[in-house]
Amino acid sequence: MAHVSDLISSDIEQYLQAHEHKSLLRFITCGSVDDGKSTLIGRLLFESKMLFEDQLAAMEADSKKWGTQGEDIDFALLVDGLAAEREQGITIDVAYRFFSTDKRKFIVADTPGHEQYTRNMVTGASTADAAILMVDARKGILTQTRRHSYLMSLLGIRQIVVAINKMDLVDYSEQRFNEIVEEYGQFAEQLGLSNITYIPMSAFKGDNIVEPSPRMTWYHGTTLMGFLETVEVDDTRMQRAPFRLPVQWVNRPNLDFRGFSGSITSGVIKPGDRIRVQPSGKESTVDRIVTYSGDLEQAVAGQSVTLTLADEIDISRGDVISIAEAPAETADQFESTLVWMHDDALLPGRPYLLKIGTQTVTASVTDIKYQVNVNTLEHTAAKQLELNGIGVCNLSLDRAIAFDDYQTNKDTGGFILIDRLSNTTVAAGMLHFALRRSQNIHMQHVDVNKEARALTKGQQPSVLWFTGLSGAGKSTIANLVEKKLHALGGHTYLLDGDNVRHGLNKDLGFTNADRVENIRRVAEVSKLMVDAGLIVLTAFISPFRAERRMARESLADGEFIEVFVDTPLNVAEERDVKGLYKKARRGELKNFTGIDSAYEQPEAAEIHLDTTRLSADEAADQVIAELRQRGVIAG
């Protein structure tokens, strides 16, 4: 590899030291299909002399087999590594490449242009300092150009190059360049994009990539490499922002040392500075800034350090250390923008894991305020978000967290949502602001608590959650169990699926989103009744494990008893007391569990009732025996 620096052969240590202290710019290339993104990156790697001789030889061979440039080298093949990409001549996955010049190091993400790969573009843009938006000079501004521009504004990318590519195919026309600049400028103004640099170029021919093009003497601006080597990186900008350090690890190697380790996301810190720990709000003073190489007099954004404090205060992983004069906010309810990245739709009310910085909490979307049509910027009503959907939503968390709005600080304002069962990342999000009710509504202390109410009733408050297919016998068995408990002097209440839908949930249908909300409401009512000291029986299909887990986790350990009324589909369909299966088979009932909507069986129910060998009365007796054994009722 022939690198631009002669120090490699003459003084490798000096070269490595100089290379270590270069700034690093992360940027993305985006735009519509066939605008030349991969070709541009291949050209940059070639011009920076970051290719080995065998890579060049392989590229020449691949160009003859897969290339789209005739006998010339197809630089896009350096980046498009998937076989499907080479066969179709497009980019599917996000490809990351590293290169460097004498002035700076770079990591570039080549993102897909197709609409169905929008989530891949969001992934590549999430850590970018700058973006190169490719525009084919022949086609001008396309729908995907607008889509990616909206995503760039959404993700807070502040430095943007509009690279008007393939100028060689329009005879290097200044008029065509000016037409595209005017058209894009009008659209960018709607999005609030301001720091835009327009560069006419040919990635294939190399015009205005590294050197000014002699074929476009009318253009007097920077080359692309000139822009990349001089544009401000986010770390530099973030050093001017208020100090934030999300605590990754409490460092306690011995009894005499206790420090708090993490990467500084913004600001500057020095020994003696006053800090505030959030969300607790406790304050102290920085005593030392400890690193492997020794103590520092000052640390800045981008550095990983360990802070020791003058006072012994409780700090855990996930807490945020802020400068006391300008601390982060704390809240448990937010407005946010979500980019949905999973094949299964987002359902409001379903619990997910939310990871922000070094903290992971439980969160649910309480309301989708609107979905954004990124092609027209129109706001439309939505009950759920499908794959690649973008919506403004309200979020509710199970505890308060420290945060900044995303436009101020990506690290303390950006988050991901994770499916609790599969551990799959399902969404990327950006916090806007805390909802006012999160600051104004607080839990009120009461003197008569759950324990006191249960003591007067002589029982252990619990929820018996009967689940199973329609026609399995849930309501019948739950009714018998309540009668037996009542005869024993128990204090109970039965929440039946049909009865609840006549009142509390009469506004809900049977879509997946409505089923989730149905169970969420029932779980909340059950929790209140348990707090009243009752034994609560619920008889609902409750087809999804995620919602049953949500109900379980809303209660204390041991208070949720899942009862699986196990009846095979063919047996339940034979019973069909209400005639629902016949209607579903005729297509008159949509989203009917077991027919065209899935039922997820419990994996470890506390009570398993096999109704193929138990009568309803025998099943009820088995439940009563289990309650005695668990101490819910007296033996």
XYZ file of C-alpha atoms in Angstrom:
635
model
C 0.000 0.000 0.000
C 1.470 3.322 -1.031
C 0.410 5.757 1.673
C 0.832 9.496 1.154
C 3.217 9.847 4.102
C 6.968 9.144 3.668
C 7.268 8.677 7.460
C 6.061 5.083 7.144
C 9.405 4.010 5.728
C 11.631 6.564 7.498
C 10.206 6.943 11.033
C 7.242 4.684 11.787
C 6.911 5.813 15.433
C 6.648 9.458 14.435
C 4.094 8.523 11.783
C 1.970 6.560 14.261
C 2.118 9.398 16.771
C 1.035 11.922 14.142
C -1.712 9.568 12.930
C -3.014 9.055 16.488
C -3.598 12.771 17.011
C -5.438 13.417 13.740
C -9.097 14.312 14.113
C -11.663 11.737 12.955
C -14.600 12.663 10.707
C -17.533 10.286 10.355
C -19.716 10.942 7.324
C -22.289 9.184 5.182
C -23.136 9.112 1.511
C -26.825 8.964 0.663
C -29.235 9.705 -2.127
C -31.286 7.849 -4.697
C -30.393 4.636 -6.483
C -27.559 4.870 -9.032
C -26.568 8.413 -8.056
C -22.962 7.236 -7.614
C -22.508 6.845 -3.849
C -20.405 3.691 -3.945
C -18.399 4.996 -6.914
C -17.566 8.137 -4.954
C -16.310 6.202 -1.936
C -14.244 3.933 -4.147
C -12.756 7.043 -5.790
C -11.915 8.551 -2.362
C -10.170 5.348 -1.283
C -8.249 5.269 -4.552
C -7.229 8.936 -4.443
C -6.089 8.697 -0.800
C -3.877 5.743 -1.797
C -5.470 3.470 0.793
C -5.571 0.405 -1.467
C -3.171 -2.522 -1.589
C -1.892 -3.648 -4.954
C -3.816 -6.925 -4.711
C -7.014 -4.938 -4.011
C -6.452 -2.905 -7.153
C -5.834 -6.068 -9.141
C -8.976 -7.700 -7.742
C -11.000 -4.570 -8.512
C -9.800 -4.572 -12.118
C -10.794 -8.242 -12.452
C -14.186 -7.686 -10.794
C -14.813 -4.659 -13.006
C -14.622 -6.892 -16.071
C -17.027 -9.417 -14.498
C -19.473 -7.226 -12.567
C -18.653 -3.678 -13.579
C -21.011 -1.153 -15.112
C -18.339 1.100 -16.685
C -17.346 -0.933 -19.698
C -13.558 -1.422 -19.834
C -12.924 1.189 -17.126
C -12.474 0.451 -13.431
C -15.783 0.370 -11.510
C -14.870 1.965 -8.185
C -18.258 1.025 -6.681
C -17.106 -2.590 -6.407
C -14.728 -1.591 -3.600
C -17.774 -0.984 -1.414
C -20.582 -3.175 -2.763
C -19.424 -6.452 -1.279
C -22.647 -8.481 -1.204
C -23.246 -10.763 -4.138
C -26.780 -9.386 -4.516
C -25.364 -5.869 -4.677
C -22.936 -6.759 -7.425
C -25.548 -8.598 -9.445
C -28.048 -5.721 -9.223
C -25.508 -2.903 -9.237
C -27.025 -1.378 -6.081
C -26.193 -0.965 -2.383
C -28.307 -2.979 0.075
C -26.414 -3.042 3.369
C -24.552 -0.210 5.102
C -20.858 -0.489 4.199
C -18.257 1.244 6.380
C -14.813 2.157 5.082
C -11.797 3.822 6.685
C -9.276 6.062 4.945
C -6.980 8.919 5.885
C -5.040 11.851 4.495
C -2.219 13.923 5.951
C -4.781 16.138 7.685
C -7.529 13.846 8.975
C -8.883 10.307 9.423
C -12.278 9.322 8.011
C -14.939 6.669 8.474
C -17.518 6.738 5.691
C -20.817 4.849 5.632
C -22.260 3.999 2.231
C -26.027 3.779 2.765
C -28.666 2.189 0.501
C -30.746 4.293 -1.843
C -33.867 2.129 -2.063
C -36.920 3.178 -0.028
C -37.259 -0.239 1.650
C -33.768 0.175 3.152
C -34.542 3.463 4.901
C -33.749 1.875 8.282
C -30.243 1.066 7.013
C -29.734 4.730 6.129
C -30.805 5.752 9.647
C -28.296 3.311 11.124
C -25.455 4.771 9.071
C -26.444 8.373 9.812
C -26.831 7.984 13.573
C -23.128 8.610 14.285
C -22.282 10.881 11.330
C -20.793 14.379 11.644
C -21.517 15.224 8.005
C -23.391 13.904 4.988
C -22.777 13.806 1.251
C -26.106 13.826 -0.559
C -25.607 12.540 -4.091
C -27.730 13.981 -6.905
C -27.589 12.713 -10.481
C -27.176 15.850 -12.631
C -29.396 14.312 -15.310
C -32.305 13.435 -12.976
C -32.151 16.280 -10.476
C -34.017 16.172 -7.144
C -35.898 12.874 -6.725
C -38.275 11.491 -4.096
C -35.470 9.603 -2.345
C -33.346 12.778 -2.347
C -36.107 14.458 -0.344
C -36.536 11.400 1.892
C -32.860 11.296 2.841
C -32.782 15.065 3.313
C -35.641 14.796 5.807
C -33.840 12.004 7.660
C -30.662 14.097 7.812
C -32.571 17.000 9.343
C -34.294 14.589 11.729
C -31.008 13.025 12.842
C -29.381 16.411 13.393
C -26.631 16.239 10.767
C -25.449 19.843 10.540
C -22.867 19.763 7.732
C -24.204 18.705 4.334
C -22.629 18.503 0.885
C -25.013 18.309 -2.048
C -22.762 16.510 -4.517
C -24.205 17.079 -7.991
C -22.645 14.057 -9.647
C -22.268 12.839 -13.240
C -21.586 16.345 -14.543
C -19.641 14.674 -17.363
C -22.970 13.356 -18.686
C -24.478 16.852 -18.966
C -21.396 18.385 -20.617
C -20.345 20.035 -17.334
C -23.221 22.499 -17.692
C -23.161 25.442 -15.268
C -26.820 26.121 -16.058
C -27.837 22.599 -15.036
C -25.830 22.929 -11.815
C -27.562 26.225 -10.943
C -31.019 24.751 -11.650
C -30.448 21.924 -9.178
C -29.002 24.291 -6.550
C -32.089 26.500 -6.767
C -34.527 23.585 -6.620
C -32.836 21.911 -3.659
C -32.386 25.205 -1.805
C -36.153 25.759 -1.750
C -36.760 22.294 -0.311
C -33.922 22.596 2.242
C -35.436 25.821 3.536
C -38.615 23.919 4.475
C -36.522 21.475 6.521
C -34.440 24.151 8.221
C -31.192 22.902 6.651
C -28.717 25.775 6.438
C -25.065 24.628 6.311
C -25.145 23.307 2.752
C -22.210 23.179 0.343
C -22.932 22.504 -3.339
C -20.181 20.813 -5.378
C -20.427 19.836 -9.075
C -18.425 16.668 -9.689
C -17.905 13.427 -11.514
C -17.023 10.582 -9.165
C -16.228 8.366 -12.151
C -13.901 10.855 -13.864
C -12.534 12.371 -10.637
C -13.666 15.968 -11.302
C -13.607 18.170 -8.152
C -12.931 15.197 -5.903
C -9.338 15.967 -4.905
C -8.273 18.584 -7.426
C -10.317 21.401 -9.052
C -11.683 20.271 -12.395
C -10.218 21.991 -15.467
C -13.519 21.189 -17.210
C -15.561 23.331 -14.781
C -13.593 26.560 -14.550
C -16.840 28.381 -13.787
C -16.933 26.708 -10.336
C -14.783 28.457 -7.700
C -15.763 26.541 -4.547
C -14.027 23.805 -2.560
C -13.296 20.304 -3.757
C -14.950 17.433 -1.916
C -11.701 16.430 -0.199
C -11.088 20.037 0.754
C -14.480 20.121 2.458
C -13.938 16.827 4.270
C -10.524 17.870 5.577
C -11.712 21.189 7.014
C -15.328 20.745 8.153
C -15.865 20.881 11.933
C -16.368 17.480 13.592
C -19.018 16.959 16.243
C -16.490 16.324 19.042
C -15.130 19.832 18.551
C -18.611 21.349 18.637
C -19.669 19.255 21.628
C -16.724 20.517 23.689
C -18.557 23.853 23.826
C -21.747 22.237 25.185
C -22.518 21.633 28.900
C -20.624 18.731 30.478
C -22.244 15.273 30.373
C -20.780 11.902 31.377
C -23.114 8.873 31.355
C -21.710 6.496 33.985
C -20.745 3.201 32.397
C -18.987 1.576 35.328
C -18.426 2.188 39.028
C -14.661 1.599 39.346
C -13.836 0.088 42.763
C -10.510 -1.806 42.524
C -9.879 -1.561 46.298
C -11.268 -0.039 49.492
C -9.344 3.207 48.992
C -10.572 4.072 45.490
C -14.064 4.707 44.123
C -14.406 6.315 40.706
C -17.048 6.657 38.021
C -15.998 5.697 34.506
C -17.475 6.621 31.158
C -17.044 8.501 27.911
C -17.604 12.259 28.002
C -20.345 13.064 25.509
C -20.102 16.847 25.763
C -18.335 19.697 27.538
C -15.145 20.102 29.510
C -14.412 19.074 33.109
C -11.620 20.020 35.531
C -10.804 19.102 39.147
C -12.722 21.435 41.444
C -15.736 21.749 39.127
C -19.133 21.389 40.790
C -21.214 18.522 39.353
C -24.734 17.174 39.747
C -25.658 13.483 39.490
C -28.955 12.741 37.810
C -31.676 11.688 38.182
C -30.989 11.775 41.955
C -29.983 15.476 41.888
C -27.138 15.042 44.422
C -24.152 17.376 44.030
C -20.428 17.126 44.708
C -17.067 18.379 43.417
C -14.640 16.644 41.059
C -11.547 15.587 42.972
C -9.472 13.814 40.286
C -9.681 12.926 36.587
C -8.041 9.499 36.351
C -6.816 7.752 33.188
C -4.512 4.814 32.478
C -1.735 7.256 31.599
C -2.167 9.330 34.757
C -4.329 12.129 36.135
C -5.480 14.943 33.847
C -5.854 18.638 34.547
C -8.742 18.766 32.094
C -10.877 16.320 30.078
C -13.036 17.085 27.041
C -15.799 15.524 24.939
C -14.711 12.288 23.291
C -12.351 11.191 26.084
C -12.947 8.162 28.313
C -12.067 8.933 31.919
C -12.731 8.018 35.541
C -13.890 10.780 37.878
C -13.420 10.695 41.635
C -15.529 13.013 43.777
C -14.966 14.908 47.003
C -18.103 13.411 48.605
C -19.361 9.864 49.036
C -22.654 9.859 47.104
C -24.619 7.009 45.567
C -23.986 6.727 41.810
C -24.835 3.733 39.619
C -24.418 2.682 36.000
C -26.855 4.659 33.875
C -26.697 7.840 35.968
C -25.517 10.993 34.210
C -22.935 13.334 35.726
C -23.634 16.926 34.620
C -22.058 20.272 35.315
C -24.032 21.773 38.200
C -24.647 25.121 36.476
C -26.326 23.513 33.437
C -27.587 20.046 34.374
C -29.497 17.653 32.141
C -33.269 17.410 32.568
C -35.008 14.467 34.227
C -38.417 13.001 33.366
C -40.263 9.747 32.724
C -42.618 10.882 29.932
C -41.557 12.441 26.628
C -42.499 13.477 23.151
C -40.173 11.802 20.671
C -39.711 10.844 17.048
C -39.481 7.136 16.262
C -38.106 5.450 13.153
C -39.600 1.960 13.159
C -37.090 -0.670 11.997
C -38.854 -4.006 12.431
C -41.112 -6.126 10.217
C -43.732 -6.386 12.984
C -45.584 -3.121 13.533
C -45.234 -0.861 16.561
C -48.235 -1.311 18.848
C -48.973 1.445 21.391
C -49.132 0.104 24.933
C -46.747 -2.803 24.314
C -43.698 -2.677 26.622
C -40.221 -2.450 25.106
C -36.751 -1.932 26.528
C -35.410 1.578 25.944
C -31.639 2.010 25.906
C -30.324 5.563 26.190
C -26.646 6.134 26.882
C -25.628 3.530 29.462
C -29.098 3.050 30.946
C -31.808 0.564 30.018
C -35.400 1.054 31.215
C -38.851 -0.264 30.336
C -40.888 1.972 28.040
C -44.096 1.951 26.062
C -45.582 4.213 23.422
C -48.709 5.709 24.944
C -49.841 7.593 21.857
C -48.852 8.017 18.202
C -49.556 11.707 17.611
C -48.990 11.469 13.863
C -46.966 9.716 11.183
C -44.759 11.693 8.796
C -44.972 11.142 5.058
C -41.328 11.861 4.304
C -42.036 12.309 0.604
C -44.478 15.179 1.118
C -43.729 16.091 4.789
C -47.472 15.666 5.412
C -48.636 14.610 8.897
C -51.151 11.737 8.891
C -53.059 9.939 11.661
C -51.787 6.461 12.579
C -52.631 3.744 15.109
C -49.396 1.851 14.477
C -46.078 2.241 12.673
C -45.018 -0.216 9.987
C -41.459 -0.978 8.828
C -39.576 2.247 7.933
C -42.443 4.330 9.310
C -41.567 7.603 11.052
C -43.888 8.984 13.705
C -44.041 11.512 16.515
C -45.075 9.641 19.657
C -45.496 10.039 23.396
C -43.350 7.715 25.501
C -43.848 6.566 29.084
C -40.948 5.049 31.083
C -41.013 3.025 34.285
C -38.620 5.482 35.965
C -37.169 8.943 35.488
C -34.006 9.323 33.390
C -31.573 12.160 32.726
C -31.703 13.478 29.163
C -31.153 16.367 26.746
C -33.210 16.992 23.632
C -31.675 15.229 20.640
C -30.819 18.370 18.701
C -28.699 19.553 21.649
C -26.947 16.267 22.417
C -27.309 13.096 20.350
C -25.805 10.881 23.042
C -28.173 11.904 25.840
C -31.159 12.469 23.536
C -30.987 9.478 21.184
C -32.228 6.012 22.086
C -33.179 2.628 20.703
C -36.149 0.395 21.491
C -35.510 -3.339 21.987
C -38.027 -6.164 21.849
C -38.102 -7.767 25.301
C -38.537 -11.324 24.026
C -36.247 -11.511 20.992
C -33.751 -8.814 22.112
C -34.003 -7.335 18.612
C -33.587 -3.607 18.038
C -36.968 -2.482 16.683
C -36.704 1.327 16.561
C -34.392 4.305 16.770
C -35.684 7.409 18.495
C -34.961 11.032 19.311
C -36.259 12.768 22.446
C -37.832 16.208 21.958
C -38.953 17.346 25.403
C -40.477 16.127 28.661
C -44.254 16.118 28.848
C -45.571 18.586 31.388
C -47.527 15.910 33.230
C -44.286 14.066 34.002
C -43.286 17.018 36.186
C -46.712 17.857 37.626
C -48.145 14.447 38.531
C -46.728 12.599 41.543
C -47.737 9.540 43.550
C -49.762 10.576 46.598
C -48.898 8.898 49.907
C -51.768 7.056 51.614
C -51.752 5.666 55.146
C -53.973 2.624 54.514
C -51.897 0.465 52.209
C -52.240 -2.890 50.448
C -50.854 -4.850 53.393
C -53.360 -3.287 55.784
C -56.275 -4.004 53.449
C -55.154 -7.625 52.924
C -54.772 -8.171 56.674
C -58.438 -7.347 57.314
C -59.462 -9.823 54.600
C -57.195 -12.647 55.763
C -55.814 -13.401 52.315
C -52.864 -12.693 50.040
C -53.910 -10.283 47.223
C -53.203 -11.849 43.816
C -54.219 -11.918 40.168
C -55.300 -15.221 38.653
C -54.726 -14.594 34.950
C -56.700 -17.156 32.912
C -55.466 -17.319 29.305
C -56.308 -19.603 26.403
C -58.128 -19.820 23.097
C -61.698 -18.687 22.643
C -63.899 -21.570 23.796
C -61.197 -23.079 25.999
C -63.352 -22.632 29.117
C -61.607 -19.676 30.767
C -64.770 -17.865 31.861
C -66.462 -21.077 33.031
C -63.528 -22.182 35.160
C -62.815 -18.673 36.501
C -66.490 -18.371 37.520
C -66.328 -21.718 39.377
C -63.076 -20.699 41.115
C -64.669 -17.442 42.293
C -67.714 -19.330 43.642
C -65.457 -21.690 45.605
C -63.385 -18.776 46.959
C -66.551 -16.923 47.968
C -67.761 -20.017 49.829
C -64.446 -20.068 51.694
C -64.876 -16.415 52.702
C -62.535 -14.981 50.127
C -62.792 -11.413 48.818
C -62.693 -11.569 45.031
C -63.580 -9.874 41.764
C -63.865 -11.457 38.317
C -62.900 -9.415 35.231
C -64.296 -11.241 32.217
C -63.238 -10.377 28.671
C -66.747 -9.894 27.279
C -68.015 -7.963 30.304
C -65.095 -5.521 30.281
C -65.720 -4.764 26.596
C -69.233 -3.579 27.462
C -67.844 -0.718 29.539
C -64.197 0.061 30.207
C -63.013 -1.175 26.801
C -66.086 -0.711 24.622
C -64.114 1.692 22.389
C -61.633 -1.038 21.384
C -61.817 -3.438 18.454
C -59.854 -6.612 17.799
C -56.826 -5.409 15.852
C -53.443 -6.267 17.347
C -53.081 -2.674 18.553
C -56.524 -2.772 20.246
C -55.776 -6.156 21.839
C -52.612 -4.728 23.373
C -54.508 -1.721 24.754
C -57.302 -3.991 26.017
C -54.857 -6.019 28.116
C -52.965 -2.928 29.281
C -56.150 -1.446 30.730
C -57.150 -4.730 32.365
C -53.678 -5.047 33.897
C -53.950 -1.543 35.364
C -57.414 -2.256 36.827
C -56.154 -5.575 38.233
C -53.250 -3.773 39.892
C -55.649 -1.339 41.589
C -57.831 -4.210 42.821
C -54.818 -6.065 44.199
C -53.902 -2.863 46.003
C -57.402 -3.028 47.508
C -56.519 -6.454 48.933
C -58.636 -8.537 46.549
C -58.030 -11.806 44.743
C -58.654 -10.818 41.134
C -59.607 -13.306 38.433
C -59.237 -12.279 34.776
C -60.559 -14.349 31.865
C -59.104 -13.019 28.605
C -57.603 -14.684 25.568
C -54.627 -12.285 25.983
C -52.831 -13.868 23.009
C -49.448 -12.122 23.260
C -46.717 -13.068 25.744
C -45.428 -9.485 25.798
C -48.698 -8.167 27.275
C -48.993 -10.989 29.795
C -45.442 -10.257 30.873
C -46.338 -6.563 31.172
C -49.228 -7.475 33.481
C -46.951 -9.733 35.545
C -44.256 -7.106 35.952
C -46.733 -4.446 37.061
C -47.303 -6.482 40.237
C -45.047 -7.552 43.094
C -43.314 -10.944 42.998
C -45.756 -13.784 43.625
C -48.882 -11.693 43.010
C -49.365 -12.753 39.375
C -50.459 -16.362 38.830
C -50.809 -17.342 35.186
C -53.413 -20.047 34.537
C -53.105 -21.645 31.092
C -56.429 -23.190 30.065
C -54.934 -25.593 27.543
C -57.485 -26.636 24.930
C -56.463 -27.717 21.402
C -57.827 -25.571 18.572
C -59.934 -28.396 17.126
C -61.612 -29.028 20.511
C -62.292 -25.304 21.077
C -63.684 -25.066 17.544
C -66.001 -28.042 18.128
C -67.456 -26.339 21.213
C -67.906 -22.943 19.495
C -70.655 -21.915 21.934
C -70.879 -18.399 20.484
C -70.507 -19.439 16.832
C -67.390 -17.291 16.472
C -65.188 -19.910 14.827
C -67.791 -20.496 12.095
C -67.893 -16.753 11.386
C -64.081 -16.581 11.336
C -63.889 -19.529 8.923
C -66.348 -17.747 6.640
C -64.204 -14.611 6.742
C -66.799 -12.598 8.660
C -64.503 -12.055 11.674
C -61.036 -10.683 11.017
C -58.061 -11.084 13.405
C -59.703 -14.015 15.204
C -57.236 -15.767 17.511
C -56.316 -19.234 16.303
C -57.607 -18.640 12.765
C -55.934 -15.567 11.278
C -54.309 -14.129 14.420
C -51.666 -15.928 16.448
C -51.959 -17.210 20.021
C -48.640 -17.374 21.875
C -48.850 -20.114 24.489
C -47.403 -19.458 27.966
C -43.898 -20.816 28.366
C -43.998 -21.317 32.150
C -47.502 -20.815 33.531
C -47.879 -21.326 37.269
C -51.008 -23.451 36.703
C -51.578 -25.649 33.642
C -55.125 -26.930 33.117
C -55.472 -29.645 30.471
C -59.176 -29.483 29.642
C -59.020 -32.632 27.508
C -58.743 -34.696 30.718
C -60.200 -32.347 33.369
C -63.802 -31.280 33.807
C -64.450 -27.619 34.590
C -65.105 -28.471 38.260
C -61.908 -30.545 38.521
C -59.924 -27.711 36.934
C -61.378 -25.253 39.485
C -60.434 -27.588 42.343
C -56.864 -27.763 41.003
C -56.663 -23.955 41.058
C -57.997 -23.811 44.643
C -55.431 -26.425 45.754
C -52.621 -24.382 44.159
C -53.823 -21.206 45.935
C -53.763 -23.008 49.283
C -50.245 -24.281 48.598
C -49.053 -20.764 47.720
C -50.605 -19.249 50.836
C -53.010 -17.035 48.877
C -55.853 -18.468 50.980
C -55.686 -20.263 54.306
C -55.003 -24.010 54.204
